CSV table of C-alpha atoms and ligand atoms in Angstrom, one decimal:
chain,number,residue,atom,x,y,z
C,180,MET,CA,98.4,-53.9,131.6
C,181,ASN,CA,98.2,-50.4,133.2
C,182,VAL,CA,100.3,-51.3,136.1
C,183,LYS,CA,103.5,-49.5,137.2
C,184,VAL,CA,105.7,-51.0,139.9
C,185,ILE,CA,107.5,-48.3,141.9
C,186,ASP,CA,110.7,-50.0,142.6
C,187,HIS,CA,112.6,-47.2,144.3
C,188,PRO,CA,115.1,-48.8,146.7
C,189,LEU,CA,113.8,-46.9,149.8
C,190,ILE,CA,110.3,-48.1,149.1
C,191,GLN,CA,111.5,-51.7,148.6
C,192,HIS,CA,113.5,-51.6,151.8
C,193,LYS,CA,110.7,-50.3,153.9
C,194,LEU,CA,108.2,-52.7,152.3
C,195,SER,CA,110.4,-55.7,153.3
C,196,ILE,CA,110.4,-54.5,156.9
C,197,MET,CA,106.6,-54.2,156.8
C,198,ARG,CA,106.3,-57.8,155.5
C,199,ASN,CA,108.3,-59.2,158.4
C,200,VAL,CA,105.9,-60.9,160.8
C,201,ASN,CA,108.0,-59.5,163.7
C,202,THR,CA,107.4,-55.9,162.8
C,203,GLY,CA,105.0,-54.3,165.3
C,204,THR,CA,102.1,-51.9,164.9
C,205,LYS,CA,104.1,-48.7,165.6
C,206,GLU,CA,106.8,-49.4,163.0
C,207,PHE,CA,104.2,-50.8,160.5
C,208,ARG,CA,102.2,-47.6,160.7
C,209,GLU,CA,105.2,-45.4,160.3
C,210,LEU,CA,106.6,-47.3,157.4
C,211,LEU,CA,103.2,-47.3,155.6
C,212,ASP,CA,103.1,-43.5,156.1
C,213,GLU,CA,106.6,-43.1,154.7
C,214,ILE,CA,106.0,-45.3,151.7
C,215,SER,CA,102.7,-43.6,150.9
C,216,MET,CA,104.5,-40.3,150.7
C,217,LEU,CA,107.3,-41.7,148.5
C,218,MET,CA,104.7,-43.3,146.2
C,219,ALA,CA,102.6,-40.2,146.0
C,220,PHE,CA,105.8,-38.3,144.9
C,221,GLU,CA,106.2,-40.7,142.0
C,222,ILE,CA,102.5,-40.9,141.1
C,223,THR,CA,102.2,-37.1,140.8
C,224,ARG,CA,105.2,-36.8,138.6
C,225,ASP,CA,103.0,-36.0,135.5
C,226,LEU,CA,100.9,-33.2,137.1
C,227,PRO,CA,100.6,-30.3,134.7
C,228,LEU,CA,102.4,-27.0,135.4
C,229,GLU,CA,101.8,-23.5,134.3
C,230,GLU,CA,104.2,-20.5,134.2
C,231,VAL,CA,103.7,-17.7,136.7
C,232,GLU,CA,105.4,-14.4,137.3
C,233,ILE,CA,107.1,-14.3,140.7
C,234,GLU,CA,109.0,-11.5,142.3
C,235,THR,CA,111.9,-12.8,144.4
C,236,PRO,CA,113.8,-10.4,146.8
C,237,VAL,CA,116.3,-10.1,144.0
C,238,ALA,CA,114.4,-10.0,140.7
C,239,LYS,CA,111.2,-10.8,138.7
C,240,CYS,CA,111.2,-14.3,137.1
C,241,THR,CA,109.0,-16.8,135.4
C,242,CYS,CA,108.4,-19.9,137.5
C,243,LYS,CA,106.3,-23.0,137.4
C,244,MET,CA,103.3,-23.9,139.6
C,245,LEU,CA,100.7,-26.6,139.6
C,246,SER,CA,97.8,-26.1,137.2
C,247,GLY,CA,95.0,-28.2,135.9
C,248,LYS,CA,92.4,-30.1,137.9
C,249,LYS,CA,92.5,-30.3,141.6
C,250,LEU,CA,93.2,-33.6,143.3
C,251,GLY,CA,91.2,-35.9,145.6
C,252,ILE,CA,92.3,-39.0,147.4
C,253,ILE,CA,89.9,-41.8,148.5
C,254,PRO,CA,91.1,-44.1,151.2
C,255,VAL,CA,89.2,-47.4,151.1
C,256,LEU,CA,88.2,-48.2,154.7
C,257,ARG,CA,89.8,-49.3,156.8
C,258,ALA,CA,93.4,-50.0,155.7
C,259,GLY,CA,93.5,-47.2,153.2
C,260,LEU,CA,93.4,-44.8,156.2
C,261,GLY,CA,97.0,-45.8,156.8
C,262,MET,CA,98.1,-44.3,153.5
C,263,THR,CA,96.2,-41.0,153.9
C,264,ASN,CA,98.6,-38.9,155.9
C,265,GLY,CA,101.6,-39.7,153.8
C,266,VAL,CA,99.8,-38.3,150.8
C,267,VAL,CA,98.3,-35.3,152.6
C,268,LYS,CA,101.8,-34.3,153.9
C,269,LEU,CA,102.9,-34.0,150.2
C,270,ILE,CA,99.6,-32.4,148.9
C,271,PRO,CA,98.3,-30.5,151.8
C,272,ALA,CA,95.3,-29.0,149.9
C,273,VAL,CA,94.0,-32.4,148.7
C,274,LYS,CA,90.4,-33.3,149.5
C,275,VAL,CA,89.9,-36.6,151.2
C,276,GLY,CA,86.8,-38.7,150.5
C,277,HIS,CA,86.1,-42.1,152.2
C,278,ILE,CA,84.5,-45.3,150.9
C,279,GLY,CA,83.6,-48.3,153.1
C,280,LEU,CA,82.7,-51.6,151.7
C,281,TYR,CA,81.8,-55.0,153.2
C,282,ARG,CA,81.7,-58.4,151.5
C,283,ASP,CA,78.2,-59.9,151.2
C,284,PRO,CA,78.5,-63.4,152.8
C,285,LYS,CA,76.3,-64.9,150.1
C,286,THR,CA,77.5,-63.3,146.9
C,287,LEU,CA,81.0,-62.5,148.2
C,288,LEU,CA,80.7,-59.2,146.3
C,289,PRO,CA,81.4,-55.8,147.9
C,290,VAL,CA,78.5,-53.8,149.2
C,291,GLU,CA,78.9,-50.1,150.0
C,292,TYR,CA,78.1,-49.2,153.6
C,293,TYR,CA,79.7,-45.8,153.7
C,294,SER,CA,80.8,-43.1,151.3
C,295,LYS,CA,81.5,-39.5,151.8
C,296,LEU,CA,83.0,-37.8,148.8
C,297,PRO,CA,84.0,-34.2,147.9
C,298,SER,CA,81.0,-32.3,146.6
C,299,ASP,CA,82.8,-31.6,143.3
C,300,VAL,CA,83.8,-35.1,142.2
C,301,ALA,CA,83.4,-34.4,138.5
C,302,GLU,CA,85.9,-31.5,138.7
C,303,ARG,CA,88.7,-33.5,140.3
C,304,ASP,CA,91.3,-36.1,139.5
C,305,PHE,CA,91.4,-38.9,142.0
C,306,ILE,CA,93.9,-41.4,143.6
C,307,ILE,CA,92.2,-44.3,145.3
C,308,ILE,CA,94.4,-45.6,148.1
C,309,ASP,CA,94.4,-49.1,149.6
C,310,PRO,CA,97.5,-51.0,150.7
C,311,MET,CA,96.3,-54.4,149.5
C,312,LEU,CA,95.1,-55.1,146.0
C,313,ALA,CA,93.9,-58.7,146.5
C,314,THR,CA,90.8,-59.9,144.5
C,315,GLY,CA,90.3,-56.3,143.1
C,316,ASN,CA,86.6,-56.5,143.8
C,317,SER,CA,86.4,-53.7,146.4
C,318,LEU,CA,88.7,-51.4,144.3
C,319,ILE,CA,86.5,-52.0,141.2
C,320,ALA,CA,83.4,-51.1,143.3
C,321,SER,CA,85.2,-47.9,144.5
C,322,ILE,CA,86.1,-47.0,140.9
C,323,ASP,CA,82.4,-47.6,140.0
C,324,ILE,CA,81.2,-45.3,142.8
C,325,LEU,CA,83.6,-42.5,141.7
C,326,LYS,CA,82.8,-42.8,138.0
C,327,GLY,CA,79.1,-42.9,138.8
C,328,LYS,CA,79.6,-39.4,140.4
C,329,GLY,CA,81.4,-38.1,137.3
C,330,ALA,CA,85.1,-38.7,138.0
C,331,LYS,CA,87.0,-39.2,134.7
C,332,ASN,CA,90.7,-39.5,135.8
C,333,ILE,CA,91.3,-42.1,138.5
C,334,LYS,CA,94.5,-43.7,139.6
C,335,LEU,CA,95.0,-46.5,142.1
C,336,MET,CA,97.8,-46.5,144.7
C,337,CYS,CA,98.4,-49.8,146.4
C,338,LEU,CA,101.3,-51.3,148.3
C,339,VAL,CA,101.1,-55.0,147.4
C,340,ALA,CA,99.1,-56.5,144.6
C,341,ALA,CA,98.1,-60.0,143.4
C,342,PRO,CA,98.2,-60.6,139.7
C,343,GLU,CA,94.6,-61.9,139.8
C,344,GLY,CA,93.3,-58.6,141.2
C,345,ILE,CA,95.4,-56.5,138.7
C,346,LYS,CA,93.9,-58.4,135.8
C,347,LEU,CA,90.3,-58.0,137.1
C,348,ILE,CA,90.7,-54.3,137.5
C,349,ASN,CA,92.4,-53.9,134.1
C,350,ASP,CA,89.5,-55.8,132.4
C,351,ALA,CA,86.9,-53.7,134.2
C,352,HIS,CA,88.6,-50.3,134.0
C,353,PRO,CA,91.4,-50.3,131.5
C,354,ASP,CA,91.6,-46.5,131.7
C,355,VAL,CA,92.7,-46.7,135.4
C,356,ASP,CA,96.5,-46.7,136.0
C,357,ILE,CA,97.6,-48.9,138.9
C,358,TYR,CA,100.7,-48.0,141.0
C,359,VAL,CA,102.1,-50.6,143.3
C,360,ALA,CA,105.3,-51.2,145.2
C,361,SER,CA,105.2,-55.0,144.5
C,362,VAL,CA,103.3,-57.5,142.4
C,363,ASP,CA,103.3,-60.7,144.5
C,364,GLU,CA,102.9,-64.3,143.5
C,365,ARG,CA,99.2,-65.1,143.9
C,366,LEU,CA,96.1,-65.2,146.2
C,367,ASP,CA,95.6,-68.1,148.6
C,368,ASP,CA,92.3,-69.9,149.3
C,369,HIS,CA,91.2,-67.1,151.7
C,370,SER,CA,92.1,-64.3,149.2
C,371,TYR,CA,95.2,-63.3,151.1
C,372,ILE,CA,98.1,-62.2,149.0
C,373,VAL,CA,101.1,-64.6,149.0
C,374,PRO,CA,103.6,-63.8,150.4
C,375,GLY,CA,102.0,-60.4,151.1
C,376,LEU,CA,102.2,-59.0,154.6
C,377,GLY,CA,99.1,-60.5,156.3
C,378,ASP,CA,96.0,-58.4,157.1
C,379,ALA,CA,97.1,-54.8,156.6
C,380,GLY,CA,94.2,-53.4,158.6
C,381,ASP,CA,94.9,-55.6,161.6
C,382,ARG,CA,98.6,-54.9,161.5
C,383,LEU,CA,98.0,-51.2,161.1
C,384,PHE,CA,95.5,-50.8,163.9
C,385,GLY,CA,96.8,-53.5,166.2
C,386,THR,CA,93.5,-55.5,166.1
C,387,LYS,CA,95.0,-58.9,165.5
B,69,LIG,N1,93.7,-57.7,152.6
B,69,LIG,C1,94.8,-57.8,153.4
B,69,LIG,O1,94.8,-57.0,154.4
B,69,LIG,N2,95.7,-58.7,153.2
B,69,LIG,C2,95.7,-59.5,152.1
B,69,LIG,O2,96.6,-60.3,151.9
B,69,LIG,C3,94.6,-59.5,151.3
B,69,LIG,C4,93.6,-58.5,151.5
């Protein structure tokens, strides 16, 4: 399985506070922002570097700077928005696309209602961000949309995942690496993650 659990103590501590039913919107939002930055730090660990000549106030030297393809991030509406700023703070030049999906009440499958992507999708590497990897259906649809526009290198960054969703994505897109802070027990009958943290969008935006 292409899943990596980022088990840094700071991330695990902050996630536990987010799970607590008594944690309010302000703190939930701040913690998601902080965790997103910490996770992005780990996910970008393998970015390629190139050597460049730099003149410091003291001497000339050979240093390293990022090279290779530029990055794009895709928050999946709406909860993915809560992870956007944390990543942008770390990678200020990143392009941000958006994908919105709703669940068809008959087929229960995701239907695209909005997508606005960078114009040069085929030239970029992407991180799709969504706090909750539950059934995996909307993330598979998001990957399909990006691949359909020519994206080749896609990673997923989620906070909490259900094993069922991870398996579905792995089966559909084995080339996509999944980064999570926790793999929880299972999905319940309403496709909520157990124990999870409830509805991430509602907790993030205070719409409960
Ligand atoms: N989406 C959420 O916000 N929470 C879940 O537990 C599952 C999907």
